[in-house]
PDB file of C-alpha atoms in Angstrom:
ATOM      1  CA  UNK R   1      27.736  -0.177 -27.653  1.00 79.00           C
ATOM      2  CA  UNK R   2      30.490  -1.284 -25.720  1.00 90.00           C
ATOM      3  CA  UNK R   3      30.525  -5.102 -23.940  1.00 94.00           C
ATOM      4  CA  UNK R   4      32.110  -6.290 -21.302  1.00 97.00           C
ATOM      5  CA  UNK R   5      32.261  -9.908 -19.843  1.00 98.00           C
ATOM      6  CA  UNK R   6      33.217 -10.208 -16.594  1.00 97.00           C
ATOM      7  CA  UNK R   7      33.810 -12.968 -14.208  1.00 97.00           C
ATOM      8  CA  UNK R   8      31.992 -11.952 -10.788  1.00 97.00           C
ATOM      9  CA  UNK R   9      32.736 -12.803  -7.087  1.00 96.00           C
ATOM     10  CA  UNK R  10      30.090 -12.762  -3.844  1.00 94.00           C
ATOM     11  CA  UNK R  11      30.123  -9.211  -3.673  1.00 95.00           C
ATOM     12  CA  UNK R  12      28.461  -8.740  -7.516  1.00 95.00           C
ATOM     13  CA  UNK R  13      26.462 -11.707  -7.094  1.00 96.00           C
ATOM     14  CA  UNK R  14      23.536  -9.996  -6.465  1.00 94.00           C
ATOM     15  CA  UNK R  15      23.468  -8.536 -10.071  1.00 96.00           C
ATOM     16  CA  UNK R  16      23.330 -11.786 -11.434  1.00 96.00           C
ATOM     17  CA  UNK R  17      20.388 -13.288  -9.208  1.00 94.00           C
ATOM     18  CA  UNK R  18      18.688  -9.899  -9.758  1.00 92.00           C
ATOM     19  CA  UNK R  19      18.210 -10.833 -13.464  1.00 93.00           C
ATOM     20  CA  UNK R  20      17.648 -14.583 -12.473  1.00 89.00           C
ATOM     21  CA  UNK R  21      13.769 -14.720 -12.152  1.00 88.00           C
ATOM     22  CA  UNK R  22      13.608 -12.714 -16.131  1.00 86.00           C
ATOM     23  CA  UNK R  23      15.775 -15.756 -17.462  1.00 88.00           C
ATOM     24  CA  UNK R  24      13.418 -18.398 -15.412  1.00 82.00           C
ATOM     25  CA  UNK R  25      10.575 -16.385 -16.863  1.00 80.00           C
ATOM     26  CA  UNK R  26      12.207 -16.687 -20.349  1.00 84.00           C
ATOM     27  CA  UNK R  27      12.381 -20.198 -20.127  1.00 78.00           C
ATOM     28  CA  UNK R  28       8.944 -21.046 -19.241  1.00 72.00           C
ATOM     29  CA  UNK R  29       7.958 -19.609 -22.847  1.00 65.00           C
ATOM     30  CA  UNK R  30      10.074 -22.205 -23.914  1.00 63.00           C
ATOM     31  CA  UNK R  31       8.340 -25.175 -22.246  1.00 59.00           C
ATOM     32  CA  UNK R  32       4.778 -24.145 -22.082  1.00 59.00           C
ATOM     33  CA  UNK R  33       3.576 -25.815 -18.367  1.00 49.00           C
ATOM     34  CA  UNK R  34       5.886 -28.217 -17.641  1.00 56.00           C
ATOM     35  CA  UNK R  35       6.226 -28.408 -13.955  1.00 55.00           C
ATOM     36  CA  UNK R  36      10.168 -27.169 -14.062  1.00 61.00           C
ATOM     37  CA  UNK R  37       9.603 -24.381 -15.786  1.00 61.00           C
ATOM     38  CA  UNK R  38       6.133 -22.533 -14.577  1.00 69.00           C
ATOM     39  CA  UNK R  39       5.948 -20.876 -10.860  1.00 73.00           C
ATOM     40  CA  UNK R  40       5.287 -22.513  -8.224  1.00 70.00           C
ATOM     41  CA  UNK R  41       2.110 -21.626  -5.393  1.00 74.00           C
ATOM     42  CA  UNK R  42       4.572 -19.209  -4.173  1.00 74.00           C
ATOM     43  CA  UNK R  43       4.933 -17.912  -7.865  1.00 70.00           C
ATOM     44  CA  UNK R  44       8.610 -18.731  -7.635  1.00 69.00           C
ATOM     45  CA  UNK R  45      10.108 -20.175 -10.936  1.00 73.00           C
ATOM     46  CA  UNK R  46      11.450 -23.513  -8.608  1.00 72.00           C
ATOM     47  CA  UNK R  47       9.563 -26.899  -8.197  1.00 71.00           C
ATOM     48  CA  UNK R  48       8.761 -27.695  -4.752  1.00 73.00           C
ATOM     49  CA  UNK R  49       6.577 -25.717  -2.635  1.00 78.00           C
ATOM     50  CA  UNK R  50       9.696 -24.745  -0.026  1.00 79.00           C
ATOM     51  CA  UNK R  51      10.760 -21.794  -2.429  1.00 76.00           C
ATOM     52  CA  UNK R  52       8.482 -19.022  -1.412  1.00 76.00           C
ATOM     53  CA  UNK R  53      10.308 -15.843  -1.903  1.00 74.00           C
ATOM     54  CA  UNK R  54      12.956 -14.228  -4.602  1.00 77.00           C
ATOM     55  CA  UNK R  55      15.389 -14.680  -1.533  1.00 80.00           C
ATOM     56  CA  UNK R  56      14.637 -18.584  -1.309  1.00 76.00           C
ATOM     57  CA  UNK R  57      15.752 -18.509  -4.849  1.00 77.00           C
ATOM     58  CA  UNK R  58      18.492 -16.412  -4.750  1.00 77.00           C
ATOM     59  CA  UNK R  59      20.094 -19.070  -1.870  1.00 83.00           C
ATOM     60  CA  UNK R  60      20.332 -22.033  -4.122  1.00 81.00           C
ATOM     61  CA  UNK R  61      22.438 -19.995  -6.529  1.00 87.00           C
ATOM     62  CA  UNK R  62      25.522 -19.299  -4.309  1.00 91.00           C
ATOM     63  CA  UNK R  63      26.674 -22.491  -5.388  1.00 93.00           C
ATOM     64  CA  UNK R  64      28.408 -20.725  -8.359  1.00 96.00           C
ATOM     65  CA  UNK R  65      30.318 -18.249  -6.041  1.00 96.00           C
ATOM     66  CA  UNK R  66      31.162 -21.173  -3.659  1.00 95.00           C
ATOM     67  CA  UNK R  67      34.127 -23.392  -6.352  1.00 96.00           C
ATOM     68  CA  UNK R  68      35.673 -20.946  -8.536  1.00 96.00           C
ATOM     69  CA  UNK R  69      37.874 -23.502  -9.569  1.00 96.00           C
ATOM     70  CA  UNK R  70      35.195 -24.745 -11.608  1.00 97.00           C
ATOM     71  CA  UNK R  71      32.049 -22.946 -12.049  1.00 98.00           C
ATOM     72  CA  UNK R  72      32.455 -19.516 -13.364  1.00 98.00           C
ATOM     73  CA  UNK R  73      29.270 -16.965 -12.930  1.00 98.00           C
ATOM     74  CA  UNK R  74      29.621 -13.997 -15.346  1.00 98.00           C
ATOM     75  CA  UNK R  75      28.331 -10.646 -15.664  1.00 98.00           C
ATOM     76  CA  UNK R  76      27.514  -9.394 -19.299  1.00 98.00           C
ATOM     77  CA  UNK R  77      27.642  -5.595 -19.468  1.00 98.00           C
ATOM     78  CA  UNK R  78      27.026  -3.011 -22.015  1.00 97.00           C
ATOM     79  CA  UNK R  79      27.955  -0.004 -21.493  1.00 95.00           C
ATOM     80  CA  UNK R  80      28.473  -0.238 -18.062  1.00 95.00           C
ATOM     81  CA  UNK R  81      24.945  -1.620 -17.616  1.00 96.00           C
ATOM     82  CA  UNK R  82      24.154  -5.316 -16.697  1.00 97.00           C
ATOM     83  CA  UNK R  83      22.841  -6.278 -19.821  1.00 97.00           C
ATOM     84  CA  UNK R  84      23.198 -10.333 -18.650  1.00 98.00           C
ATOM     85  CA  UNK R  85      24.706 -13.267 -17.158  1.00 98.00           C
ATOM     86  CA  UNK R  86      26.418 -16.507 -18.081  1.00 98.00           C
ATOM     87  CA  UNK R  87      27.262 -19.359 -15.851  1.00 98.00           C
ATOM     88  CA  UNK R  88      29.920 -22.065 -17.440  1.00 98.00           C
ATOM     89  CA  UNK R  89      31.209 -24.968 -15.500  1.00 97.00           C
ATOM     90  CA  UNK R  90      33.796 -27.382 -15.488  1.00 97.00           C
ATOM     91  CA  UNK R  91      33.761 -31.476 -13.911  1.00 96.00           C
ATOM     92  CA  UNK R  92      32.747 -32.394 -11.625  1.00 95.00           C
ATOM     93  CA  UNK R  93      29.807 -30.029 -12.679  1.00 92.00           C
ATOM     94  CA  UNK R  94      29.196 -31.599 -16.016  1.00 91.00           C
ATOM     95  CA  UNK R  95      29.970 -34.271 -18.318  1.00 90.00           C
ATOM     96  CA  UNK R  96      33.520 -35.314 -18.068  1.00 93.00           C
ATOM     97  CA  UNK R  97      34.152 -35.769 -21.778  1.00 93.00           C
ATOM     98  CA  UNK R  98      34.290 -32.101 -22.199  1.00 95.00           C
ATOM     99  CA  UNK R  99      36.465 -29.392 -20.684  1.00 97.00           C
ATOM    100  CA  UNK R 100      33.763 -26.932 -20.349  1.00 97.00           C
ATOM    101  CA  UNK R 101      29.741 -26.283 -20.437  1.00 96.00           C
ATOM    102  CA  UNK R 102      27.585 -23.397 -20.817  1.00 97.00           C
ATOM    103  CA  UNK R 103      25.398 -23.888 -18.363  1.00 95.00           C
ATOM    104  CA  UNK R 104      23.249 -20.836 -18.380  1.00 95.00           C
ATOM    105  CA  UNK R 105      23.370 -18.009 -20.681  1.00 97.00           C
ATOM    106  CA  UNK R 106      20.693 -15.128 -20.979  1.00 96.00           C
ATOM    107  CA  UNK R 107      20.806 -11.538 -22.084  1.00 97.00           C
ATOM    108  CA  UNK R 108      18.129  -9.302 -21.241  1.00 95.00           C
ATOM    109  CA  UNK R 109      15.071  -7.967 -23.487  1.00 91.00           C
ATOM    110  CA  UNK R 110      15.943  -4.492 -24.575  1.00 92.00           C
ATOM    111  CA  UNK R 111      19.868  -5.864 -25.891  1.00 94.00           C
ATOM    112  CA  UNK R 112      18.689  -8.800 -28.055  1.00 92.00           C
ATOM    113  CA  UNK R 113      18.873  -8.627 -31.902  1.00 92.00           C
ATOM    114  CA  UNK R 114      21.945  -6.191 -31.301  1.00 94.00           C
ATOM    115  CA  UNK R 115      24.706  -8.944 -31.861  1.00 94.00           C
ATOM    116  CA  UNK R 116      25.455  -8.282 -28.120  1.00 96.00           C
ATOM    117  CA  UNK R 117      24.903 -11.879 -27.336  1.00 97.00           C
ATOM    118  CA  UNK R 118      26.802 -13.638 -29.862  1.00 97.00           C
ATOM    119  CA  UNK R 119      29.971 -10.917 -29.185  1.00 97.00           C
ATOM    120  CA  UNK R 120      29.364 -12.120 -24.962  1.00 98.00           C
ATOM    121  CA  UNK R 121      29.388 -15.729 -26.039  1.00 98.00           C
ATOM    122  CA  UNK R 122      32.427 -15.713 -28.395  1.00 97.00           C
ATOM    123  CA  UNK R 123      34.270 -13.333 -25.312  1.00 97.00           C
ATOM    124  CA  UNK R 124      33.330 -16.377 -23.223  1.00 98.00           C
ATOM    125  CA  UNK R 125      34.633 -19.210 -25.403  1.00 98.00           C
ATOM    126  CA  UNK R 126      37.779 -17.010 -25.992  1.00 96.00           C
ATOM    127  CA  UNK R 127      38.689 -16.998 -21.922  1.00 96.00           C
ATOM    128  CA  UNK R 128      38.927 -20.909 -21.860  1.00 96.00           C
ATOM    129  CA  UNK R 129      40.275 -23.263 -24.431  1.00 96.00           C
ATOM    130  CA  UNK R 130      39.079 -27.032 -24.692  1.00 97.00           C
ATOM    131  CA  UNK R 131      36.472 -28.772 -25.809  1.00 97.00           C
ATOM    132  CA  UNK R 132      33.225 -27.057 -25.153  1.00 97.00           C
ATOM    133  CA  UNK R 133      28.924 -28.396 -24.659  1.00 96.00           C
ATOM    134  CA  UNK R 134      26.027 -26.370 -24.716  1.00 96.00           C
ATOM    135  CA  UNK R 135      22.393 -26.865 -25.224  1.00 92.00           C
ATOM    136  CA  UNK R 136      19.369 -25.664 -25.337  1.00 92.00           C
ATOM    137  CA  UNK R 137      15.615 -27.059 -26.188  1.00 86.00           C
ATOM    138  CA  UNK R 138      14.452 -28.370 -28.795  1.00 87.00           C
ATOM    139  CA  UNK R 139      10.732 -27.223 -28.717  1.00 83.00           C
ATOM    140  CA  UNK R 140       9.076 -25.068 -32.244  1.00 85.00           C
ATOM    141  CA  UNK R 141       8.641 -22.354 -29.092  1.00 83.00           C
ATOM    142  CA  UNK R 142      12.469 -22.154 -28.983  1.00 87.00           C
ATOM    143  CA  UNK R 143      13.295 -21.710 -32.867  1.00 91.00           C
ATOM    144  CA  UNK R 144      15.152 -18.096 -32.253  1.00 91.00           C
ATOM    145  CA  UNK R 145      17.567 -19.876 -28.920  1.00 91.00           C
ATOM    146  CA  UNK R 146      18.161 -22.524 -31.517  1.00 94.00           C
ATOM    147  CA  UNK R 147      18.663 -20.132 -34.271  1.00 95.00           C
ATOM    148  CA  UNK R 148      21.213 -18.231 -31.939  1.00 96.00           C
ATOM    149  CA  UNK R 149      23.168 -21.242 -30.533  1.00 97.00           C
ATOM    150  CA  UNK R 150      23.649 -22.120 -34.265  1.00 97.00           C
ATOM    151  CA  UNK R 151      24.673 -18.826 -35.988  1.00 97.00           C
ATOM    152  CA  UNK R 152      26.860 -18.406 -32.989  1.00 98.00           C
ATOM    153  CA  UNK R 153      28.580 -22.007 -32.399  1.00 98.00           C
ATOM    154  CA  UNK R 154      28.811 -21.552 -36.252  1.00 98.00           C
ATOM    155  CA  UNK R 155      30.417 -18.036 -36.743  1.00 98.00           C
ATOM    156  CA  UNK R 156      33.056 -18.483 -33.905  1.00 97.00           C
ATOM    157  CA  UNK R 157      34.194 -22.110 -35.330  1.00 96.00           C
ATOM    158  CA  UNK R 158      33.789 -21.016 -38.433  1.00 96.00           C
ATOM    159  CA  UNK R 159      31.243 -24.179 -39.177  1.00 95.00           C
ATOM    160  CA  UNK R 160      33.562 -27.120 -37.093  1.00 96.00           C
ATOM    161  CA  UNK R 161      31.480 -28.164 -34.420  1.00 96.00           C
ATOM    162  CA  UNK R 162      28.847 -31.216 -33.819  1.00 96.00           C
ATOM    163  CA  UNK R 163      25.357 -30.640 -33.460  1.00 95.00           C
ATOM    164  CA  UNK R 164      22.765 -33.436 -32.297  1.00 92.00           C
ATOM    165  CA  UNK R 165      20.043 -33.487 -30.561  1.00 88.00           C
ATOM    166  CA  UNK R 166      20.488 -36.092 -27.555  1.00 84.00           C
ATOM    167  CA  UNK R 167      18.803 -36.705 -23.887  1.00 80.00           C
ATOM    168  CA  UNK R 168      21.455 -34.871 -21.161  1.00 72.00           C
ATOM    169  CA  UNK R 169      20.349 -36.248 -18.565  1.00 67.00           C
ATOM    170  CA  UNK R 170      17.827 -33.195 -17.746  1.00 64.00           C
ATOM    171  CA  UNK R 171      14.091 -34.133 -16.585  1.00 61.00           C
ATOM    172  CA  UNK R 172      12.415 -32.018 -19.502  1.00 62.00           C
ATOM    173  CA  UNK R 173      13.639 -34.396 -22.702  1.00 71.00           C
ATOM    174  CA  UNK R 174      15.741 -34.617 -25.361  1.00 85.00           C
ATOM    175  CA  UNK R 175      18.162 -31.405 -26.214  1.00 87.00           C
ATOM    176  CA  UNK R 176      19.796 -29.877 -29.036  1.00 92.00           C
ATOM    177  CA  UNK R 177      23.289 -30.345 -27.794  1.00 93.00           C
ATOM    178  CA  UNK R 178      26.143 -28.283 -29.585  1.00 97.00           C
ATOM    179  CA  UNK R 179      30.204 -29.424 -29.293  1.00 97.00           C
ATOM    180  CA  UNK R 180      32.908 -27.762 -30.405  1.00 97.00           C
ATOM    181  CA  UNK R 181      37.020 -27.617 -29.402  1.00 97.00           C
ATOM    182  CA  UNK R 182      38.530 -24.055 -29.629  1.00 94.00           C
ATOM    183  CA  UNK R 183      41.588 -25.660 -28.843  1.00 84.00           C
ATOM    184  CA  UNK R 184      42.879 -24.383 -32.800  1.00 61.00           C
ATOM    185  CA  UNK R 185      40.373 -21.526 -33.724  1.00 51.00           C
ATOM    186  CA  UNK R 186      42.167 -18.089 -33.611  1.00 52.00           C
ATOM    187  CA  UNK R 187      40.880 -15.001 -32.871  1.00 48.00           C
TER     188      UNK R 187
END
């Protein structure tokens, strides 16, 4: 299968916030009922009660298309299909100790256990050099994210990164928070 990781504009947005509501619904398997991550009365994966439609939702996320000098929204493909989406940003977006932060990354259902993923990440990583964050939860529901976040962080540093787990900042609790510079590693 071939892979391709794109950086997207306005006009491919849609794409992304198409698959937007499966990653939301991903996440809530993650977190059991915790009011960020289960639907709302509207059943709209948002807290607050103003998000009542798909199109509510979609609004929020044009913040990614709106500073492309620092928050990048890609499109995974494979084959030619949208297979996912990644969104990495840069300060003022995140923590200004790093360079750059995976803020969302998800790959949908029927491309998992293929190695897809970890081959989208690494193409990621490759198209900016600096010193990189990501996280993800910490829960026993989340053992394969962490499992992924590890064996990929791992395999593309070849083992020279930090991992902790650490509060971020986020209302949901402590994370498991990977670092890593790519400012040496060669392809």
């Amino acid at each position: 299968m071939n892979i391709q990781v794109e950086l997207t504009d306005q006009k491919q947005a849609y794409i992304i916030k198409n698959m937007y509501p499966l990653y939301l619904h991903d996440l809530s398997g993650h977190y059991g009922l915790q009011e960020e991550h289960r639907p709302n009365e509207h059943g709209i994966f948002e807290v607050g009660s103003e998000y009542r439609t798909l199109q509510d939702q979609y609004d929020v996320q044009n913040i990614w298309w709106g500073d492309p000098e620092h928050l990048y929204p890609f499109l995974i493909k494979v084959s030619g299909m949208p297979a996912g989406f990644a969104f990495v940003a840069t300060p003022p977006y995140c923590r200004q100790d790093i360079d750059y932060f995976m803020h969302e990354f998800f790959l949908l259902q029927p491309f998992r256990g293929l190695g897809l993923a970890e081959q989208a990440a690494a193409a990621i990583f490759e198209r900016f050099r600096g010193k990189w964050a990501l996280f993800t939860n910490v829960a026993e529901k989340n053992k394969v994210g962490q499992h992924f976040w590890r064996k990929t962080v791992s395999n593309y540093t070849r083992g020279v990164y930090e991992e902790i787990t650490a509060e971020t900042g986020c209302e949901d609790g402590p994370k498991l928070v990977f670092q890593f510079s790519n400012h040496a590693v060669e392809s």
